[in-house]
Amino acid sequence: MAVERIKCLIIGSGPAGYTAAIYASRADLKPVVYTGMEPGGQLTTTTEVDNFPGYPEGIDGPTMMVQLQQQAERFGTEVRIGMITNVEFSSEEGGIHKATVDNTTEIEAESVIISTGATARYLGLPSEQRLRGGGVSACAVCDGFFYKNQRVAIVGGGDTAAEEATYLANICEHVTMLVRKDEMRASKAMQHRVNSRKNITVLYNTEVEEVVGEQVVEGLKMINNQTKEVSEIEITGLFIAIGHKPNTDIFKGQLEMDETGYILTDGKSTKTGKPGVFASGDVQDKEYRQAITAAGTGCMAALDAERYLASVEEKVEA
């Protein structure tokens, strides 16, 4: 059976993947998007998206992703439900990249845009999983606004947790920060910022035992892991800030990554170390992690891919 050859393969279907698809299809690269296990990406687990430009009334995450998909399809993008399970990237300029879909079908691509995103780490408690979208969130910048003048808690002791705690302190009545160890991992400057806020209480050696509430978060049952003392507080929002895991396992050994697994790109571009392979969105961005920044790098990846394919064509013709 003949192996399918495509011009532009896009792996992943969040804001980065679909924006890349919009630009790539308008440039006549005839992109094929494979959605992965979570079509629409992390935004499909979010209810209200209030900070994406162009939606004055806000929009819910799943609706927004459906609209992005429809926009990409309008220009000729082919969206396929499926998971890329293996890749073999060429190191040659103009080389052909191979990908396996669902461990069965092989396809070949002249260019590849990786937009597989990252997955927020959660604590793994049944009560936490049950209340995701009902007051449990992994993004204070995305969802903090909904808890204006309310009491919330945040779990984590690193720079992200410290930064999000101070962000929440600006809009919430009170923030309780739960740190598992007897000190924060955050930089001294970030710790100072947390400690200087009167409406942040930091509880060390403290872990979540249970998130209280049926439909929405109503409180938190906590345990001191040294004294084993259990206590409870009333809150309406719980933010988990214990890190993200980029979805890059299948690219290990083929692309350069940092120690966490984020794909490294060249300067301000989306170029990886392999010619014709580009990375966009949360898979290469651990700093901002917003839908709008992911969409921005998706645009960049499509432009980088278009320029790459044009330069390869020129060399062939020459």
Coordinates of N, CA, C and O in Angstrom, one line a residue, residues 42-43 45-51 122 132-148 150 152 164 167-168 171-172 236-239 290:
Q42 N -6.1 21.9 26.2 CA -6.5 22.2 27.6 C -7.7 23.1 27.7 O -8.4 23.1 28.7
L43 N -7.9 23.9 26.6 CA -9.1 24.9 26.7 C -10.4 24.2 26.8 O -11.4 24.7 27.3
T45 N -11.2 22.0 28.8 CA -11.5 21.7 30.2 C -11.8 23.0 30.9 O -12.0 23.0 32.1
T46 N -11.8 24.1 30.2 CA -12.1 25.4 30.8 C -13.5 25.8 30.5 O -14.0 25.6 29.4
T47 N -14.2 26.4 31.4 CA -15.6 26.9 31.1 C -15.5 28.2 30.4 O -15.6 28.3 29.2
E48 N -15.3 29.3 31.2 CA -15.3 30.6 30.6 C -13.9 31.1 30.2 O -12.9 31.0 31.0
V49 N -13.7 31.6 29.0 CA -12.5 32.2 28.6 C -12.8 33.7 28.4 O -13.5 34.1 27.5
D50 N -12.3 34.5 29.3 CA -12.6 35.9 29.3 C -11.5 36.8 28.8 O -11.7 38.0 28.6
N51 N -10.3 36.2 28.6 CA -9.1 37.0 28.3 C -8.6 36.8 26.9 O -7.5 37.3 26.6
Y122 N -1.7 17.6 38.5 CA -2.7 17.7 39.5 C -2.3 16.8 40.7 O -1.3 16.0 40.6
R132 N -12.9 19.8 39.2 CA -12.2 20.6 38.1 C -13.2 21.3 37.3 O -14.2 20.6 36.8
G133 N -13.1 22.6 37.1 CA -14.1 23.3 36.4 C -15.2 23.8 37.4 O -16.1 24.6 37.0
G134 N -15.2 23.4 38.6 CA -16.1 23.8 39.6 C -15.5 24.5 40.8 O -15.9 24.5 41.9
G135 N -14.3 25.1 40.4 CA -13.5 25.8 41.5 C -12.1 25.3 41.6 O -11.3 26.0 42.2
V136 N -11.8 24.2 41.0 CA -10.4 23.7 41.0 C -9.8 24.1 39.6 O -10.4 23.7 38.6
S137 N -8.7 24.8 39.6 CA -8.1 25.2 38.4 C -6.6 25.1 38.4 O -6.0 25.1 39.5
A138 N -5.9 25.0 37.3 CA -4.5 24.9 37.2 C -3.9 26.2 36.6 O -2.7 26.2 36.3
C139 N -4.7 27.2 36.5 CA -4.2 28.5 35.9 C -4.9 29.7 36.6 O -6.0 30.1 36.3
A140 N -4.1 30.3 37.5 CA -4.6 31.5 38.2 C -4.9 32.7 37.3 O -5.8 33.4 37.5
V141 N -4.0 32.9 36.3 CA -4.1 34.0 35.4 C -5.4 33.8 34.6 O -6.1 34.8 34.3
C142 N -5.7 32.6 34.2 CA -6.9 32.3 33.4 C -8.2 32.5 34.2 O -9.2 33.1 33.8
D143 N -8.2 32.0 35.5 CA -9.5 31.8 36.2 C -9.6 32.7 37.5 O -10.6 32.7 38.1
G144 N -8.5 33.3 37.9 CA -8.5 34.1 39.1 C -9.6 35.1 39.2 O -10.2 35.3 40.3
F145 N -9.9 35.8 38.1 CA -10.8 36.8 38.0 C -12.2 36.4 38.6 O -12.9 37.2 39.1
F146 N -12.6 35.1 38.4 CA -13.9 34.7 38.8 C -14.0 34.6 40.3 O -15.1 34.3 40.8
Y147 N -12.9 34.8 41.0 CA -12.9 34.7 42.5 C -12.6 36.0 43.1 O -12.0 36.1 44.2
K148 N -12.9 37.1 42.4 CA -12.7 38.4 42.9 C -13.3 38.6 44.3 O -14.5 38.2 44.5
Q150 N -13.0 37.0 46.9 CA -13.3 35.7 47.6 C -12.0 35.2 48.3 O -10.9 35.6 48.0
V152 N -9.4 32.1 48.6 CA -9.0 31.0 47.7 C -7.7 30.4 48.3 O -7.1 30.9 49.3
E164 N 1.7 33.2 41.1 CA 0.3 33.1 41.0 C -0.4 33.5 42.4 O -1.5 34.1 42.4
Y167 N -0.4 37.2 42.3 CA -1.4 37.7 41.4 C -2.8 37.6 42.0 O -3.6 38.5 41.9
L168 N -3.1 36.4 42.6 CA -4.4 36.2 43.3 C -4.7 37.2 44.4 O -5.8 37.7 44.6
I171 N -6.5 40.4 43.6 CA -8.0 40.4 43.3 C -8.8 39.6 44.3 O -10.0 39.9 44.4
C172 N -8.2 38.8 45.1 CA -9.0 38.0 46.1 C -8.9 38.6 47.5 O -7.9 39.3 47.8
T236 N -13.5 29.3 48.0 CA -14.4 29.0 46.9 C -13.6 28.6 45.6 O -14.1 28.1 44.6
G237 N -12.2 28.8 45.7 CA -11.4 28.4 44.6 C -10.1 27.8 45.0 O -9.5 28.2 46.0
L238 N -9.7 26.7 44.3 CA -8.4 26.0 44.6 C -7.5 26.0 43.4 O -8.0 25.5 42.3
F239 N -6.3 26.6 43.5 CA -5.4 26.6 42.3 C -4.2 25.7 42.5 O -3.6 25.8 43.6
Q290 N -0.5 30.8 27.8 CA -1.8 31.3 27.6 C -2.3 30.9 26.2 O -1.5 30.7 25.3

